[in-house]
Every structure is written in structure tokens, then in C-alpha cells.
Amino acid sequence: KNEVEQSPQNLTAQEGEFITINCSYSVGISALHWLQQHPGGGIVSLFMLSSGKKKHGRLIATINIQEKHSSLHITASHPRDSAVYICAVGGGAGATNKLIFGTGTLLAVQP
Amino acid sequence: EPEVTQTPSHQVTQMGQEVILRCVPISNHLYFYWYRQILGQKVEFLVSFYNNEISEKSEIFDDQFSVERPDGSNFTLKIRSTKLEDSAMYFCASSWGTLTTGELFFGEGSRLTVL
């Protein structure tokens, strides 16, 4: 069983829709990262969370440490949001600088 | 905006050859990482580096791999004797703080193809 599970694996949305991507993890962590991987392969950090909620523009990320669950929300989605969104967890006991990655959610936003 | 740069962007090599992938992290960052992504698979942690030494490494990071920070700016990953299964995209990342305190900045990746 993967230590980090994301759902859905693939998501197609119409422009303007509200999007939610979920991440569940089974290990103890001190931080969760949401990353965006563009079609060309480059990776960009979106959020780093250890508790609560963060917002950046149209993106919102939440984490529930007790339930070992995080969500990434995109409001008013746009075709340029099309990418792979990756959840990665780390900073657990004995692994303070190691990230464990999910398999990613491939998002396609159609105009 | 400062960025992490990686070279080469693509390298093709013969099995058994040595490969060095280079990274220039952001100048005031203290933590450095190498990750790899085999085509179609998830990103995997290889190694973290802090204070001029390896702080953590994965099971993948065996004796054929080594990292160095030969000067104040470069951070290199050496694969001593490449195997077919080393074909992957290799990402360098850096951060001013730990995974809990510092945002990660990734390079664009170096694609390694082993024939």
C-alpha cells in the first residue's frame, strides 16, 4: 500500500469549475507539500502545510493532521491550471528531510 | 527571481558509463536534494544534503551514487556505473529551511537515458 494516496488519479473539468484534489497519508509527518508538475516536467512548489489552511490566489490547501488528510482546491479553474498535482509528505520521525510523494493527479481543464 | 538551474537538460549514455549531473541551487539556500522520476512513475527521494554532508538517503541511493558540493555554488550527483534502470528525470531542489520551514525550489530536471 502506498504511504501517500491521491484521488482522483485523473480529472477533467470545464473552465470555471471548482476543483478538489485529495491526499491521504499513512505515516507520521511534520509537513505536507503540494506541487505542480507542468507537461514539460518542471516542478513548482504550491504550498507547504503543517496545519490548518493556506490560500494563494485561486488555490486553497487544507490539512487535517488527525485524519491524515489534505485537500487542494482550485476555484474558477482555467486551462492554464492543466498539470499534474502532486502531494508529498515529510519530516516524520527518523526522516526529517525526506519527502514521500504521491502518484499525482492529472488535471485537464477544458475551455 | 532566483532559480535552481540544472545541467545537462538531457544526457544519453551507454550502460556502465559514469554520469555527473550538475545543479546550481539558489545562493542563500542551505538544504539540497536530489529526486528522480522514472517515466510514468512517481517522484522518488534520493538524498538530502546539509552542512556539507548527506543528512538522509533512500534505499535507492546505493554505492553507485554520490553527491558533492565541490564549491560554494554547485551541487552534483554522480552515478558511477549507469544501468538501464537509471534512465529517469533527475530533479535537484533547494531550500533555505527544513521541509517544515522552507519552501522547496526545483530545477527543471536532467533527463538521463541509458542505452
mmCIF file of C-alpha atoms in Angstrom:
data_model
loop_
_atom_site.group_PDB
_atom_site.id
_atom_site.type_symbol
_atom_site.label_atom_id
_atom_site.label_comp_id
_atom_site.label_asym_id
_atom_site.label_seq_id
_atom_site.Cartn_x
_atom_site.Cartn_y
_atom_site.Cartn_z
ATOM 1 C CA LYS A 1 0.000 0.000 0.000
ATOM 2 C CA ASN A 2 1.294 3.436 -0.912
ATOM 3 C CA GLU A 3 2.131 5.695 2.009
ATOM 4 C CA VAL A 4 0.623 8.639 0.127
ATOM 5 C CA GLU A 5 -2.597 8.185 -1.832
ATOM 6 C CA GLN A 6 -4.133 10.788 -4.077
ATOM 7 C CA SER A 7 -7.577 10.923 -5.603
ATOM 8 C CA PRO A 8 -8.694 11.189 -8.233
ATOM 9 C CA GLN A 9 -5.838 9.986 -10.439
ATOM 10 C CA ASN A 10 -7.295 11.809 -13.426
ATOM 11 C CA LEU A 11 -9.680 14.727 -13.512
ATOM 12 C CA THR A 12 -11.231 16.573 -16.412
ATOM 13 C CA ALA A 13 -13.042 19.812 -15.696
ATOM 14 C CA GLN A 14 -14.673 22.613 -17.615
ATOM 15 C CA GLU A 15 -13.235 26.084 -17.341
ATOM 16 C CA GLY A 16 -14.639 27.872 -14.324
ATOM 17 C CA GLU A 17 -15.374 24.760 -12.283
ATOM 18 C CA PHE A 18 -14.319 24.329 -8.648
ATOM 19 C CA ILE A 19 -11.802 21.511 -8.332
ATOM 20 C CA THR A 20 -10.793 19.408 -5.355
ATOM 21 C CA ILE A 21 -7.864 17.011 -5.207
ATOM 22 C CA ASN A 22 -7.441 14.824 -2.152
ATOM 23 C CA CYS A 23 -4.398 13.377 -0.439
ATOM 24 C CA SER A 24 -4.332 10.804 2.340
ATOM 25 C CA TYR A 25 -1.200 9.546 4.016
ATOM 26 C CA SER A 26 -0.414 6.789 6.464
ATOM 27 C CA VAL A 27 2.848 7.951 8.029
ATOM 28 C CA GLY A 28 3.614 10.495 10.706
ATOM 29 C CA ILE A 29 4.636 13.795 9.197
ATOM 30 C CA SER A 30 5.554 17.313 10.132
ATOM 31 C CA ALA A 31 4.831 18.884 6.756
ATOM 32 C CA LEU A 32 2.836 18.291 3.598
ATOM 33 C CA HIS A 33 3.729 19.866 0.269
ATOM 34 C CA TRP A 34 1.532 20.407 -2.757
ATOM 35 C CA LEU A 35 3.480 20.575 -6.010
ATOM 36 C CA GLN A 36 2.542 21.270 -9.598
ATOM 37 C CA GLN A 37 4.285 19.449 -12.442
ATOM 38 C CA HIS A 38 3.957 21.009 -15.865
ATOM 39 C CA PRO A 39 3.684 18.967 -19.085
ATOM 40 C CA GLY A 40 7.357 19.701 -19.777
ATOM 41 C CA GLY A 41 8.287 18.061 -16.484
ATOM 42 C CA GLY A 42 9.252 21.042 -14.333
ATOM 43 C CA ILE A 43 8.030 21.037 -10.721
ATOM 44 C CA VAL A 44 6.809 24.085 -8.821
ATOM 45 C CA SER A 45 6.004 24.231 -5.130
ATOM 46 C CA LEU A 46 2.474 25.462 -4.439
ATOM 47 C CA PHE A 47 2.083 25.077 -0.692
ATOM 48 C CA MET A 48 3.844 23.816 2.380
ATOM 49 C CA LEU A 49 1.446 22.974 5.221
ATOM 50 C CA SER A 50 1.854 21.733 8.740
ATOM 51 C CA SER A 51 -1.611 22.676 9.965
ATOM 52 C CA GLY A 52 -4.770 24.497 9.004
ATOM 53 C CA LYS A 53 -5.304 26.206 5.708
ATOM 54 C CA LYS A 54 -3.392 28.343 3.226
ATOM 55 C CA LYS A 55 -4.607 30.391 0.278
ATOM 56 C CA HIS A 56 -2.701 31.730 -2.691
ATOM 57 C CA GLY A 57 -4.719 33.353 -5.424
ATOM 58 C CA ARG A 58 -7.261 30.808 -6.687
ATOM 59 C CA LEU A 59 -5.602 27.945 -4.829
ATOM 60 C CA ILE A 60 -6.510 26.803 -1.338
ATOM 61 C CA ALA A 61 -4.859 23.986 0.589
ATOM 62 C CA THR A 62 -6.079 22.447 3.809
ATOM 63 C CA ILE A 63 -4.728 19.776 6.088
ATOM 64 C CA ASN A 64 -6.249 17.723 8.895
ATOM 65 C CA ILE A 65 -3.368 16.208 10.835
ATOM 66 C CA GLN A 66 -5.614 13.987 12.984
ATOM 67 C CA GLU A 67 -7.296 12.467 9.935
ATOM 68 C CA LYS A 68 -4.048 12.406 7.904
ATOM 69 C CA HIS A 69 -5.745 14.109 5.012
ATOM 70 C CA SER A 70 -5.184 17.163 2.870
ATOM 71 C CA SER A 71 -7.116 18.786 0.051
ATOM 72 C CA LEU A 72 -6.100 21.139 -2.713
ATOM 73 C CA HIS A 73 -8.865 23.304 -4.124
ATOM 74 C CA ILE A 74 -8.789 25.364 -7.301
ATOM 75 C CA THR A 75 -11.502 27.960 -7.697
ATOM 76 C CA ALA A 76 -12.570 29.280 -11.110
ATOM 77 C CA SER A 77 -10.376 26.776 -12.919
ATOM 78 C CA HIS A 78 -8.644 27.782 -16.135
ATOM 79 C CA PRO A 79 -6.980 25.766 -18.923
ATOM 80 C CA ARG A 80 -3.585 27.000 -17.720
ATOM 81 C CA ASP A 81 -4.219 25.050 -14.492
ATOM 82 C CA SER A 82 -3.866 21.849 -16.516
ATOM 83 C CA ALA A 83 -0.959 19.958 -14.958
ATOM 84 C CA VAL A 84 -0.139 17.098 -12.617
ATOM 85 C CA TYR A 85 -0.690 17.982 -8.964
ATOM 86 C CA ILE A 86 1.457 16.080 -6.520
ATOM 87 C CA CYS A 87 1.092 15.681 -2.774
ATOM 88 C CA ALA A 88 4.307 14.953 -0.863
ATOM 89 C CA VAL A 89 4.733 14.392 2.855
ATOM 90 C CA GLY A 90 7.788 14.541 5.007
ATOM 91 C CA GLY A 91 9.558 15.461 8.152
ATOM 92 C CA GLY A 92 8.386 12.437 10.092
ATOM 93 C CA ALA A 93 10.330 10.750 12.839
ATOM 94 C CA GLY A 94 13.658 9.497 11.545
ATOM 95 C CA ALA A 95 13.109 11.140 8.190
ATOM 96 C CA THR A 96 13.316 14.808 8.833
ATOM 97 C CA ASN A 97 14.418 15.764 5.336
ATOM 98 C CA LYS A 98 12.853 13.031 3.243
ATOM 99 C CA LEU A 99 9.741 13.601 1.127
ATOM 100 C CA ILE A 100 7.407 10.756 0.177
ATOM 101 C CA PHE A 101 5.475 11.529 -2.982
ATOM 102 C CA GLY A 102 2.019 10.581 -4.155
ATOM 103 C CA THR A 103 1.452 9.383 -7.695
ATOM 104 C CA GLY A 104 -0.100 12.671 -8.715
ATOM 105 C CA THR A 105 -3.436 13.818 -10.090
ATOM 106 C CA LEU A 106 -3.551 14.674 -13.770
ATOM 107 C CA LEU A 107 -5.861 17.649 -14.223
ATOM 108 C CA ALA A 108 -7.140 18.770 -17.612
ATOM 109 C CA VAL A 109 -9.243 21.917 -17.717
ATOM 110 C CA GLN A 110 -11.103 22.329 -20.965
ATOM 111 C CA PRO A 111 -12.139 25.734 -22.310
ATOM 112 C CA GLU B 1 13.500 35.663 -9.464
ATOM 113 C CA PRO B 2 16.218 33.283 -8.235
ATOM 114 C CA GLU B 3 16.043 29.780 -9.611
ATOM 115 C CA VAL B 4 17.681 26.397 -9.394
ATOM 116 C CA THR B 5 19.488 25.503 -12.596
ATOM 117 C CA GLN B 6 20.420 22.031 -13.773
ATOM 118 C CA THR B 7 22.737 20.794 -16.489
ATOM 119 C CA PRO B 8 22.605 18.983 -18.767
ATOM 120 C CA SER B 9 18.931 19.071 -19.652
ATOM 121 C CA HIS B 10 19.303 15.731 -21.420
ATOM 122 C CA GLN B 11 22.115 13.208 -21.438
ATOM 123 C CA VAL B 12 22.338 9.959 -23.327
ATOM 124 C CA THR B 13 24.955 7.481 -22.123
ATOM 125 C CA GLN B 14 25.988 3.888 -22.545
ATOM 126 C CA MET B 15 25.406 1.387 -19.776
ATOM 127 C CA GLY B 16 28.400 1.225 -17.473
ATOM 128 C CA GLN B 17 29.495 4.804 -18.082
ATOM 129 C CA GLU B 18 29.826 7.403 -15.345
ATOM 130 C CA VAL B 19 27.484 10.375 -15.383
ATOM 131 C CA ILE B 20 27.629 13.635 -13.468
ATOM 132 C CA LEU B 21 24.511 15.753 -13.174
ATOM 133 C CA ARG B 22 25.044 19.318 -12.054
ATOM 134 C CA CYS B 23 22.876 21.697 -10.112
ATOM 135 C CA VAL B 24 23.277 25.289 -9.034
ATOM 136 C CA PRO B 25 20.974 25.847 -6.050
ATOM 137 C CA ILE B 26 19.679 29.244 -5.010
ATOM 138 C CA SER B 27 22.559 31.084 -3.393
ATOM 139 C CA ASN B 28 21.351 31.535 0.203
ATOM 140 C CA HIS B 29 19.800 28.088 0.486
ATOM 141 C CA LEU B 30 21.163 25.587 2.971
ATOM 142 C CA TYR B 31 19.358 22.326 2.153
ATOM 143 C CA PHE B 32 19.841 20.464 -1.099
ATOM 144 C CA TYR B 33 18.074 17.469 -2.522
ATOM 145 C CA TRP B 34 18.135 15.075 -5.443
ATOM 146 C CA TYR B 35 14.983 13.313 -6.607
ATOM 147 C CA ARG B 36 14.327 11.091 -9.583
ATOM 148 C CA GLN B 37 11.258 10.273 -11.629
ATOM 149 C CA ILE B 38 11.209 7.237 -13.865
ATOM 150 C CA LEU B 39 8.950 7.820 -16.859
ATOM 151 C CA GLY B 40 5.319 7.309 -15.903
ATOM 152 C CA GLN B 41 6.097 6.826 -12.223
ATOM 153 C CA LYS B 42 6.035 9.000 -9.132
ATOM 154 C CA VAL B 43 8.855 11.180 -7.938
ATOM 155 C CA GLU B 44 11.257 9.427 -5.548
ATOM 156 C CA PHE B 45 13.579 10.891 -2.938
ATOM 157 C CA LEU B 46 17.248 10.057 -3.429
ATOM 158 C CA VAL B 47 19.273 12.126 -0.983
ATOM 159 C CA SER B 48 19.304 15.261 1.149
ATOM 160 C CA PHE B 49 22.421 17.296 1.876
ATOM 161 C CA TYR B 50 23.047 19.851 4.591
ATOM 162 C CA ASN B 51 26.145 21.405 6.088
ATOM 163 C CA ASN B 52 28.374 19.712 3.530
ATOM 164 C CA GLU B 53 27.245 16.214 4.268
ATOM 165 C CA ILE B 54 24.456 13.787 3.477
ATOM 166 C CA SER B 55 21.658 14.146 6.026
ATOM 167 C CA GLU B 56 19.424 11.396 4.674
ATOM 168 C CA LYS B 57 19.423 8.956 1.803
ATOM 169 C CA SER B 58 16.952 6.473 0.400
ATOM 170 C CA GLU B 59 17.385 2.762 -0.261
ATOM 171 C CA ILE B 60 17.804 3.684 -3.936
ATOM 172 C CA PHE B 61 20.896 5.749 -3.143
ATOM 173 C CA ASP B 62 23.365 2.894 -3.087
ATOM 174 C CA ASP B 63 27.117 2.809 -3.603
ATOM 175 C CA GLN B 64 26.874 3.738 -7.272
ATOM 176 C CA PHE B 65 25.561 7.178 -6.338
ATOM 177 C CA SER B 66 27.444 10.023 -4.710
ATOM 178 C CA VAL B 67 26.830 13.711 -4.143
ATOM 179 C CA GLU B 68 29.237 16.574 -3.754
ATOM 180 C CA ARG B 69 29.227 20.266 -3.219
ATOM 181 C CA PRO B 70 32.633 20.918 -4.741
ATOM 182 C CA ASP B 71 32.465 24.685 -4.366
ATOM 183 C CA GLY B 72 30.105 27.265 -2.955
ATOM 184 C CA SER B 73 27.659 27.097 -5.824
ATOM 185 C CA ASN B 74 27.493 23.653 -7.436
ATOM 186 C CA PHE B 75 25.797 20.504 -6.157
ATOM 187 C CA THR B 76 26.473 17.370 -8.175
ATOM 188 C CA LEU B 77 25.046 13.880 -8.423
ATOM 189 C CA LYS B 78 27.417 11.244 -9.755
ATOM 190 C CA ILE B 79 26.270 7.865 -10.977
ATOM 191 C CA ARG B 80 29.362 5.707 -11.183
ATOM 192 C CA SER B 81 28.353 2.861 -13.471
ATOM 193 C CA THR B 82 24.996 3.525 -15.071
ATOM 194 C CA LYS B 83 22.402 0.817 -15.528
ATOM 195 C CA LEU B 84 19.410 0.735 -17.836
ATOM 196 C CA GLU B 85 17.111 1.262 -14.868
ATOM 197 C CA ASP B 86 18.845 4.553 -14.040
ATOM 198 C CA SER B 87 17.065 6.118 -17.011
ATOM 199 C CA ALA B 88 14.910 8.799 -15.449
ATOM 200 C CA MET B 89 14.424 12.509 -14.925
ATOM 201 C CA TYR B 90 16.615 13.718 -12.089
ATOM 202 C CA PHE B 91 15.498 16.804 -10.182
ATOM 203 C CA CYS B 92 17.603 18.943 -7.928
ATOM 204 C CA ALA B 93 15.876 21.073 -5.293
ATOM 205 C CA SER B 94 16.997 23.507 -2.654
ATOM 206 C CA SER B 95 15.511 25.268 0.336
ATOM 207 C CA TRP B 96 16.664 27.754 2.960
ATOM 208 C CA GLY B 97 14.964 25.716 5.694
ATOM 209 C CA THR B 98 13.859 22.195 6.508
ATOM 210 C CA LEU B 99 10.802 20.551 4.978
ATOM 211 C CA THR B 100 8.735 22.149 7.722
ATOM 212 C CA THR B 101 10.066 25.668 7.438
ATOM 213 C CA GLY B 102 11.313 26.267 3.916
ATOM 214 C CA GLU B 103 9.671 26.219 0.517
ATOM 215 C CA LEU B 104 11.279 23.848 -1.963
ATOM 216 C CA PHE B 105 12.579 25.202 -5.246
ATOM 217 C CA PHE B 106 13.083 22.674 -8.019
ATOM 218 C CA GLY B 107 15.275 22.767 -11.077
ATOM 219 C CA GLU B 108 13.847 21.912 -14.494
ATOM 220 C CA GLY B 109 15.383 18.448 -14.329
ATOM 221 C CA SER B 110 18.031 16.468 -16.178
ATOM 222 C CA ARG B 111 16.746 13.641 -18.330
ATOM 223 C CA LEU B 112 19.126 10.683 -18.322
ATOM 224 C CA THR B 113 18.792 7.991 -20.958
ATOM 225 C CA VAL B 114 20.945 4.897 -20.509
ATOM 226 C CA LEU B 115 21.317 2.694 -23.585
#
